[in-house]
Short mmCIF file of C-alpha atoms in Angstrom, two decimals:
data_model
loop_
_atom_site.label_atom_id
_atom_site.label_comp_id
_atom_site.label_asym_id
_atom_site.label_seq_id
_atom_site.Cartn_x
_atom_site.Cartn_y
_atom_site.Cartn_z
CA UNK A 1 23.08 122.64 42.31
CA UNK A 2 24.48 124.54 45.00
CA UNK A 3 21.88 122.72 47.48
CA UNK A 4 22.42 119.56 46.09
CA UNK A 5 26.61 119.93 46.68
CA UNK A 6 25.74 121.22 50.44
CA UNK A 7 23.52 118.10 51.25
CA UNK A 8 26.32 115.95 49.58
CA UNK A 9 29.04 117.98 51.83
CA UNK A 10 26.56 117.48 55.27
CA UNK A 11 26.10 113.70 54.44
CA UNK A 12 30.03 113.37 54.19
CA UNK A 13 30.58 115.29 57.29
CA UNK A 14 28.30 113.39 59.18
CA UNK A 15 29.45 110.37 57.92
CA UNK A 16 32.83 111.37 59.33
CA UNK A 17 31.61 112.06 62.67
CA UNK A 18 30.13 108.59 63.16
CA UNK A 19 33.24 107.25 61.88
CA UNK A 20 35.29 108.81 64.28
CA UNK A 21 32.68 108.05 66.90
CA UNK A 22 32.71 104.67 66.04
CA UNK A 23 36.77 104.70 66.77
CA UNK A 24 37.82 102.65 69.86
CA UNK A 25 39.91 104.75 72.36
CA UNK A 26 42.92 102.68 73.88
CA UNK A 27 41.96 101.30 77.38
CA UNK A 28 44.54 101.58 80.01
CA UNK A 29 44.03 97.71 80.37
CA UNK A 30 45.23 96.98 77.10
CA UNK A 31 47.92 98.94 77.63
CA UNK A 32 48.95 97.25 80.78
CA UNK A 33 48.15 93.63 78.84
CA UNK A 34 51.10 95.14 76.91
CA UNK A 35 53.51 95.46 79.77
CA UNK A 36 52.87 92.27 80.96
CA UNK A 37 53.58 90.87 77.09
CA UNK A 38 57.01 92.54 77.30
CA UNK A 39 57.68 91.58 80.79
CA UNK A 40 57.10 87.85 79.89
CA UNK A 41 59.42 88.12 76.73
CA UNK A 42 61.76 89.94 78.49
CA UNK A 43 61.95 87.37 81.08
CA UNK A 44 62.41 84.72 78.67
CA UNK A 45 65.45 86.80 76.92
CA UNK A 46 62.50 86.62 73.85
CA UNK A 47 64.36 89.60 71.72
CA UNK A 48 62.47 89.03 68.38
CA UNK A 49 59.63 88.73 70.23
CA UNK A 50 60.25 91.65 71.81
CA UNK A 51 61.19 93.64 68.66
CA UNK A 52 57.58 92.77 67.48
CA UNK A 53 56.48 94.86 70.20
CA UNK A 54 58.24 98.25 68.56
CA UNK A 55 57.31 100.21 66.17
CA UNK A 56 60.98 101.49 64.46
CA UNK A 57 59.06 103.36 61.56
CA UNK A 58 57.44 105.48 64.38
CA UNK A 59 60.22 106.11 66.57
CA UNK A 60 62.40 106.74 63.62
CA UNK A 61 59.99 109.44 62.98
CA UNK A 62 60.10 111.65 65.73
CA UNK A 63 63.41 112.22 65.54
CA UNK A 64 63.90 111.99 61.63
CA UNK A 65 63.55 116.20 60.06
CA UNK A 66 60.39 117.06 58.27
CA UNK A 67 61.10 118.28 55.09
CA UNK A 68 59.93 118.40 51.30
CA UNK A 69 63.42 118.75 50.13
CA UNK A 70 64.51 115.80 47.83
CA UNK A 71 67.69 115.30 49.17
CA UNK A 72 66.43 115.25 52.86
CA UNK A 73 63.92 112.98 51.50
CA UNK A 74 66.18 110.80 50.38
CA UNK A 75 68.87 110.89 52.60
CA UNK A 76 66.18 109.83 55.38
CA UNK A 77 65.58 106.93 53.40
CA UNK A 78 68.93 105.58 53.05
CA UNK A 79 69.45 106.73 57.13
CA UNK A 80 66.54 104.61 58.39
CA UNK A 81 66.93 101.73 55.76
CA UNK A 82 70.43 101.24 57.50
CA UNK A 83 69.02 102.05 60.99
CA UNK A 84 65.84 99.99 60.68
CA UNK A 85 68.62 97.03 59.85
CA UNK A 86 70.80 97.63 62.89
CA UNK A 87 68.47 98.88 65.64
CA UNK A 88 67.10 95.91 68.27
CA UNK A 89 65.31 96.95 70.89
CA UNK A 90 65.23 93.46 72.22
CA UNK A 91 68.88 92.90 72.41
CA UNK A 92 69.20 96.10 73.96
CA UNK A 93 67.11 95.55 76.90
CA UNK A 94 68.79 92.25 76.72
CA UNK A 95 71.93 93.66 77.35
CA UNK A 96 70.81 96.28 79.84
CA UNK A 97 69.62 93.16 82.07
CA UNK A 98 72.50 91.63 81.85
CA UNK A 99 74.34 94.45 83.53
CA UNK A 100 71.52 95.43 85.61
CA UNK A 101 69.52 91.66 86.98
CA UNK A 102 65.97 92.29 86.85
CA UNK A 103 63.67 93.76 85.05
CA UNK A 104 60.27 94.34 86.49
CA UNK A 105 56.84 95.84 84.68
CA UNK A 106 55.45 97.85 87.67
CA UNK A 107 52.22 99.58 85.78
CA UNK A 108 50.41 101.40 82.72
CA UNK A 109 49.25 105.00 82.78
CA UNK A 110 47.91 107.52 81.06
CA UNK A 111 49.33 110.86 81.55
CA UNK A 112 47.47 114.34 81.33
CA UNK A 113 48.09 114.75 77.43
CA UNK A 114 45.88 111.41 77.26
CA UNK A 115 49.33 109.55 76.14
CA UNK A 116 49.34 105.89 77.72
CA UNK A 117 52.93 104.61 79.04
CA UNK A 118 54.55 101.56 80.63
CA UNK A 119 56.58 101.95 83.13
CA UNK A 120 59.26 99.03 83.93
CA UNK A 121 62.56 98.69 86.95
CA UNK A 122 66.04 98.01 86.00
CA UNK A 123 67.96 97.26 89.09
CA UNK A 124 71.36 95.97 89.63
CA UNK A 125 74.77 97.27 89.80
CA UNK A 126 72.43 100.27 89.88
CA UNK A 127 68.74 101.57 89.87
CA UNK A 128 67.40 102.76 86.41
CA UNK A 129 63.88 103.24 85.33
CA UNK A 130 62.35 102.70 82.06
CA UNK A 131 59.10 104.84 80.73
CA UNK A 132 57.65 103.94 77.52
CA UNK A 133 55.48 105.85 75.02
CA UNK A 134 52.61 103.49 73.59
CA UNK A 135 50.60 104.57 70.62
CA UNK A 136 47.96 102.56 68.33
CA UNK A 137 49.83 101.86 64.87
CA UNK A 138 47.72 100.08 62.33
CA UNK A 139 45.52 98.75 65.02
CA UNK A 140 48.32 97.35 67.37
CA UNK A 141 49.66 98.84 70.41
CA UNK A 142 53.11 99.34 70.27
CA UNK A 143 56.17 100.54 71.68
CA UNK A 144 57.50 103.65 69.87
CA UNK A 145 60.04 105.79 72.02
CA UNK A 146 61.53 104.84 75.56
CA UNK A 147 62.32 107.99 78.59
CA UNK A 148 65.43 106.88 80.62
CA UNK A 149 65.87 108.18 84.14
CA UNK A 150 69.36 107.97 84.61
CA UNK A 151 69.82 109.67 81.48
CA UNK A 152 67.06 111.94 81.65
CA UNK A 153 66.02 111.84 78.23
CA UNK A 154 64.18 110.01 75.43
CA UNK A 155 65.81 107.50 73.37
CA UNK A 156 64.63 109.38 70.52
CA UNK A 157 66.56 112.34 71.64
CA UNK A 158 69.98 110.35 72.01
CA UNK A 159 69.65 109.30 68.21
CA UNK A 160 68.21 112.75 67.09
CA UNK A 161 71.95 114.20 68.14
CA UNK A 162 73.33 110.98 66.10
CA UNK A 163 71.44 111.99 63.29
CA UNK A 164 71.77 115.31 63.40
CA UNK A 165 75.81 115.04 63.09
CA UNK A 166 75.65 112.41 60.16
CA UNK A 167 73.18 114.95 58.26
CA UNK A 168 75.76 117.72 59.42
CA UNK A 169 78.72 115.43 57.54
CA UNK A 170 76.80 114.13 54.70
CA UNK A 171 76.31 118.14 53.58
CA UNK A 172 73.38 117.65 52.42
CA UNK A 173 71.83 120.94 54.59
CA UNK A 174 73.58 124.46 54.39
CA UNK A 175 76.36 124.17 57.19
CA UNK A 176 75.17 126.72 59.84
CA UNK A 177 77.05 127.76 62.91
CA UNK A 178 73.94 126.56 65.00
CA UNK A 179 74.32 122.76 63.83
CA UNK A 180 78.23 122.97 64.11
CA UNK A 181 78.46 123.70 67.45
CA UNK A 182 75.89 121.28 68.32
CA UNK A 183 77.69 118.59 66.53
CA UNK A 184 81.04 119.40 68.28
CA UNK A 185 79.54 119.59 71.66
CA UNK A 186 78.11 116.35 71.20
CA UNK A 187 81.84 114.78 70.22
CA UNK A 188 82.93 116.40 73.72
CA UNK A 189 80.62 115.07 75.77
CA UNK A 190 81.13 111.66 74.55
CA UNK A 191 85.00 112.43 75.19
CA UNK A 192 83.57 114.01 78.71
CA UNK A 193 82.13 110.44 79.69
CA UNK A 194 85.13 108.31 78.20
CA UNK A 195 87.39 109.99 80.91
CA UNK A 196 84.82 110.05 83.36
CA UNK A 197 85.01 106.39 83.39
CA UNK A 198 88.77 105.94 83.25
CA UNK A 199 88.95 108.16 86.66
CA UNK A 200 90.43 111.40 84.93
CA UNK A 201 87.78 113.81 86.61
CA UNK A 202 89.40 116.94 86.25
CA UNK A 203 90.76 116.40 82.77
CA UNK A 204 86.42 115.50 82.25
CA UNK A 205 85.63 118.63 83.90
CA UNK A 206 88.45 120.84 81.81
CA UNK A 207 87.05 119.46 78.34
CA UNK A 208 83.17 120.33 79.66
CA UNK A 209 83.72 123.32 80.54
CA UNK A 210 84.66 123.92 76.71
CA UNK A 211 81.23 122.81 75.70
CA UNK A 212 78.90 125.78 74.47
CA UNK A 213 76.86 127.26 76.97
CA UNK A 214 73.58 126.80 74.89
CA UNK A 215 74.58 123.10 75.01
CA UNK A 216 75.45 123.36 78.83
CA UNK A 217 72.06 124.20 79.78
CA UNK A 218 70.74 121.33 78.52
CA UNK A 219 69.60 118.33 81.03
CA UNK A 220 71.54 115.82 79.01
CA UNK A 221 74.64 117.77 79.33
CA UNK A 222 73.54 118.91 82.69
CA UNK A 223 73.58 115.62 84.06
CA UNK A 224 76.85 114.21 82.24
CA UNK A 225 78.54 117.48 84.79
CA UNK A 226 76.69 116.10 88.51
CA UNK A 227 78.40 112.48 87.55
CA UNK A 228 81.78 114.36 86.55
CA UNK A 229 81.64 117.03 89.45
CA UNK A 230 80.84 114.41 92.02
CA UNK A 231 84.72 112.69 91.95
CA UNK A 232 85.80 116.53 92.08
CA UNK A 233 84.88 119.00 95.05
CA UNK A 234 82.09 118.71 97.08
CA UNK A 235 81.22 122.62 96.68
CA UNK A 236 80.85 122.42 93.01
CA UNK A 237 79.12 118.74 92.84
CA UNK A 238 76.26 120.65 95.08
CA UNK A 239 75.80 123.66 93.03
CA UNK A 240 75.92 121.31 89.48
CA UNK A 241 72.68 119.76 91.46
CA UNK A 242 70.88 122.80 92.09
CA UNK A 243 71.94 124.32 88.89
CA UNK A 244 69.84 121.46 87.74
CA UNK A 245 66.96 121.53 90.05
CA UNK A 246 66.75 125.16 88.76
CA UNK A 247 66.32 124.60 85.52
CA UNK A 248 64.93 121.22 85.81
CA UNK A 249 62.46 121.02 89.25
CA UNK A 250 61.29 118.12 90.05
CA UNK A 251 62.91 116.11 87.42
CA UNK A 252 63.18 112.58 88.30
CA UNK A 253 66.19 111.80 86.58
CA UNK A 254 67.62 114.41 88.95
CA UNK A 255 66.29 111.49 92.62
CA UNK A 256 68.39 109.05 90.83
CA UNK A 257 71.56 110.67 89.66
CA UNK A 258 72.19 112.49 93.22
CA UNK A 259 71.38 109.65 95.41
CA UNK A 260 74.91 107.81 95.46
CA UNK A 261 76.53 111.17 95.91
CA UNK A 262 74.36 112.20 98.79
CA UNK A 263 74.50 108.76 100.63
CA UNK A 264 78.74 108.49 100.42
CA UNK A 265 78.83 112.60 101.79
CA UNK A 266 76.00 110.67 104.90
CA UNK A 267 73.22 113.04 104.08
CA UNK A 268 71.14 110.51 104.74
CA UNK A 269 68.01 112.72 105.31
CA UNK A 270 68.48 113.90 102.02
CA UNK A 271 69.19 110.80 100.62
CA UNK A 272 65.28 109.70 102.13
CA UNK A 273 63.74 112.94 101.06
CA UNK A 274 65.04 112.01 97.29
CA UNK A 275 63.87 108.62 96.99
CA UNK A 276 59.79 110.05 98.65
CA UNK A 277 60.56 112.69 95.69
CA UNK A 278 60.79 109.96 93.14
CA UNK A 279 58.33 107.34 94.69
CA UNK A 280 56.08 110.64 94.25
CA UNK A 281 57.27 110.81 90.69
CA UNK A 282 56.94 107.56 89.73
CA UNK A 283 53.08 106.78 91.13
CA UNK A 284 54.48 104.60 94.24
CA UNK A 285 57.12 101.92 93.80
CA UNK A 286 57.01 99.70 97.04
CA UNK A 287 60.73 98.33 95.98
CA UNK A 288 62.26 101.68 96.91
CA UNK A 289 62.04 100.57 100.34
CA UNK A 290 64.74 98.34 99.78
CA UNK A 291 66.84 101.46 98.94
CA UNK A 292 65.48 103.32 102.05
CA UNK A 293 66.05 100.02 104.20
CA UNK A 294 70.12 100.54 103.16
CA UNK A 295 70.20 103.77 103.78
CA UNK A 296 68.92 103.42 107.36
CA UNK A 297 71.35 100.47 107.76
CA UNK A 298 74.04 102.47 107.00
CA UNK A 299 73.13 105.05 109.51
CA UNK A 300 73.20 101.69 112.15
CA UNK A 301 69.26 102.47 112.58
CA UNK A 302 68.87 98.60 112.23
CA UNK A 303 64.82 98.72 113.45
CA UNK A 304 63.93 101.13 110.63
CA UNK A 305 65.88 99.37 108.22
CA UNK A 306 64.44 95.84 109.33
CA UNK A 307 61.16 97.06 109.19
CA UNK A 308 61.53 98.71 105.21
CA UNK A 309 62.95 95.09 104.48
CA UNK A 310 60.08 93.56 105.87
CA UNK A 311 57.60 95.34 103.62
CA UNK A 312 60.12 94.31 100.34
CA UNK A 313 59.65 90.67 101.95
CA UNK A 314 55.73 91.03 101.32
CA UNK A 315 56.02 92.70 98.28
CA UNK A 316 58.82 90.85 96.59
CA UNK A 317 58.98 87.29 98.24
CA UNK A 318 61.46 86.04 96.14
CA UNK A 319 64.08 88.99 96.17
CA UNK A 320 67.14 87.68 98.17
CA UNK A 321 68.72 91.28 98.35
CA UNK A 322 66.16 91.97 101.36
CA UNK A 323 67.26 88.93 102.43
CA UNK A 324 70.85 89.38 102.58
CA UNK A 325 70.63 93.03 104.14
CA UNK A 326 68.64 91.97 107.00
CA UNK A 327 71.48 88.96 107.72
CA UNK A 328 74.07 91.39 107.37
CA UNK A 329 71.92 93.46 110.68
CA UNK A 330 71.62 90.24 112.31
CA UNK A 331 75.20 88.90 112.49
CA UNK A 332 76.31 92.77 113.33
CA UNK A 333 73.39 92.73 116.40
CA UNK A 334 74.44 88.58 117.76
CA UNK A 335 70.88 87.82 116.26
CA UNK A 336 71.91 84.56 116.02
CA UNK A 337 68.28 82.86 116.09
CA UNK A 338 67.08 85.36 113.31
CA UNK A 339 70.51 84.72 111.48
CA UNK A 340 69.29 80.32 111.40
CA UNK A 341 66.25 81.77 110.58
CA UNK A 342 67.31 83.25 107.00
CA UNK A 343 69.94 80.98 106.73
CA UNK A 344 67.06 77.94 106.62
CA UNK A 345 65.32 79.91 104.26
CA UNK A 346 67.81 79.81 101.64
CA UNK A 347 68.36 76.78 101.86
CA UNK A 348 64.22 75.52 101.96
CA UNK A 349 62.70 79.02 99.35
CA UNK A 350 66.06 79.36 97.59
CA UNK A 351 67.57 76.16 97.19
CA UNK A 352 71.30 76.89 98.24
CA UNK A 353 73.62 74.22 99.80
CA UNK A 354 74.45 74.57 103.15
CA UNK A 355 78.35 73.99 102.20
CA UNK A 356 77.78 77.30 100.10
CA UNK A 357 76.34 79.15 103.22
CA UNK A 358 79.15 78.14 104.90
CA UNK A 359 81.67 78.93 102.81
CA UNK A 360 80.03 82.60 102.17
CA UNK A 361 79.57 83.33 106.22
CA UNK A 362 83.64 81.90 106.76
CA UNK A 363 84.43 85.09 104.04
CA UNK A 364 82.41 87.84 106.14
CA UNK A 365 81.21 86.53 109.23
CA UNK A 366 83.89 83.92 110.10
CA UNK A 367 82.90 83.94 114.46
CA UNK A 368 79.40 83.00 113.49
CA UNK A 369 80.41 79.62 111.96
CA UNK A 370 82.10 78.89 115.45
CA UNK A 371 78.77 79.38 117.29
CA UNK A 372 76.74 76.57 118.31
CA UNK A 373 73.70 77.53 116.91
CA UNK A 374 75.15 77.02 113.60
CA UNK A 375 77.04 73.89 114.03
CA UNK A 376 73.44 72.36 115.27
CA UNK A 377 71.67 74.21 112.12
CA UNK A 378 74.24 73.03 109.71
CA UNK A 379 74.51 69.16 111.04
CA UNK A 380 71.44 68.47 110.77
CA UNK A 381 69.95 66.84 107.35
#
């Protein structure tokens, strides 16, 4: 008998081991087939086809507590019954392109704990960057949690705090000082950004310095003080920065946040050195030259900047922001045959009317209009 239940127990483990054999791994090209389905949806402003793409039940779940407690239990239930209703990923990116222009797929990877992302470019009034986590659920790739840069977390980590302080209310754990104070730092950095934006810095600064220091130390919170300490002293922006890099080396978020701040103080070097830190971080992006192009226009090395502008040119033909930079160096240097030379190519690639040229160089450039190459350019058909 005993024999008989080993041979039974071998045949089942074996059986498992060709089963799990006979499991496909995810290929990084499927992965990247992915991007490109969310790049084409997102282009087309697609946002139920978009939501199809993510998974809410599994990013629910990494932020959702584990627990056997009935009340938990069902108190998740009811939370992501009403969440699951209200969250859209598609009209969120939606959104986010709306305030930020384009929205690029740049590529798939797999990263050293054999975890496949997608990694996609917001860029507009700012420069953003969007890494997603992609697992297999049910036999479909999908999207299930999304790392910001600028805000240097996981989306799953900005609703865990959410969570965390509706739990706190409903009462349904054992109030502890430890979940308290997290809850009430969380309601003061929210009041720390609200007066961030409506320009009162100090009174920002005042209310964060409240905050608990084992909330402080976070990079969340961290970051929330470089934005705050920036309007304030230059002494203190600088150490909020390498407070971070301390605690935080090498974290991209940390390229992106600084990069206005060093560029208005003209550290320009710095300003370079942080954007090869994140091109590092972030595999290569070739559109970061467009960044380093303005930064070397704004230290009047026009050559440099032409030539960064030139590679965007290649890379992205139909980005008009290279465009418009180099025109700006041209009509500052009397370039007038390279300034016809753009100038005809918005009109031919980009399809703008000449009037609108015109009226756009009489706002900024109003002696070029006067020059005869331009009345010969602009009267002929």
């Amino acid at each position: 008998m005993i024999k008989k239940i080993t041979y039974l127990l071998f045949i089942a483990i074996s059986f498992s081991c060709v089963k799990e054999k006979e499991k496909t791994k995810i290929t990084l090209e499927e992965v990247t087939n992915l991007g490109f389905s969310l790049q084409d949806k997102s282009d087309k402003d697609d946002v139920s086809a978009m939501n199809e793409l993510y998974d809410v039940k599994a990013f629910a779940d990494i932020f959702l507590l584990k627990s056997t407690d009935k009340e938990i239990h069902e108190f998740n239930a009811g939370f992501f019954s009403g969440f699951s209703r209200n969250f859209n990923f598609g009209e969120m990116l939606v959104e986010q392109k709306i305030d930020g222009g384009s929205y690029e797929f740049i590529r798939a990877y797999e990263d050293d704990q054999n975890n496949f992302h997608l990694l996609f470019r917001l860029y507009g009034e700012g420069l953003n960057y969007h890494d997603y986590l992609v697992k297999e659920i049910n036999g479909e790739l999908k999207i299930i949690d999304m790392y910001i840069y600028m805000s240097g977390e996981y989306l799953s980590d900005t609703y865990k705090t959410y969570y965390k302080s509706i739990l706190d209310k409903s009462n349904v754990l054992t109030k502890d000082l430890t979940e308290i104070t997290a809850y009430q730092d969380a309601l003061k950095l929210i009041e720390v950004k609200e007066l961030n934006v409506a320009g009162k810095f100090k009174e920002a600064h005042k209310v964060y310095k409240t905050i608990s220091s084992s909330s402080r130390i976070t990079k969340a919170f961290q970051l929330v003080n470089i934005m705050v300490t920036f309007n304030l002293s230059e002494d203190i922006y600088y150490q909020a920065i390498k407070d971070y890099e301390k605690r935080f080396p090498n974290d991209p978020s940390l390229y992106l946040v600084s990069l206005d701040g060093l560029i208005l103080n003209k550290q320009f070097d710095k300003a370079i050195k942080s954007i090869d830190k994140l091109d590092e971080v972030l595999g290569g992006d070739p559109f970061l030259n467009y960044i380093k192009g303005n930064i070397y226009y704004f230290e009047k090395e026009y050559e440099s900047a032409l030539g960064k502008y030139a590679i965007v040119n290649l890379e992205y033909p139909d980005f008009i922001d290279a465009y418009d930079s180099a025109l700006g160096i041209y009509l500052e240097t009397n370039n007038n045959e390279k300034v016809i030379e753009i100038l005809e190519l918005y009109v031919t690639k980009f399809e703008i009317d000449k009037e609108e040229l015109k009226f756009n160089l009489s706002e900024f450039s109003p002696a070029f209009i006067k020059t005869k190459e331009f009345k010969n350019w602009f009267s002929k058909k």
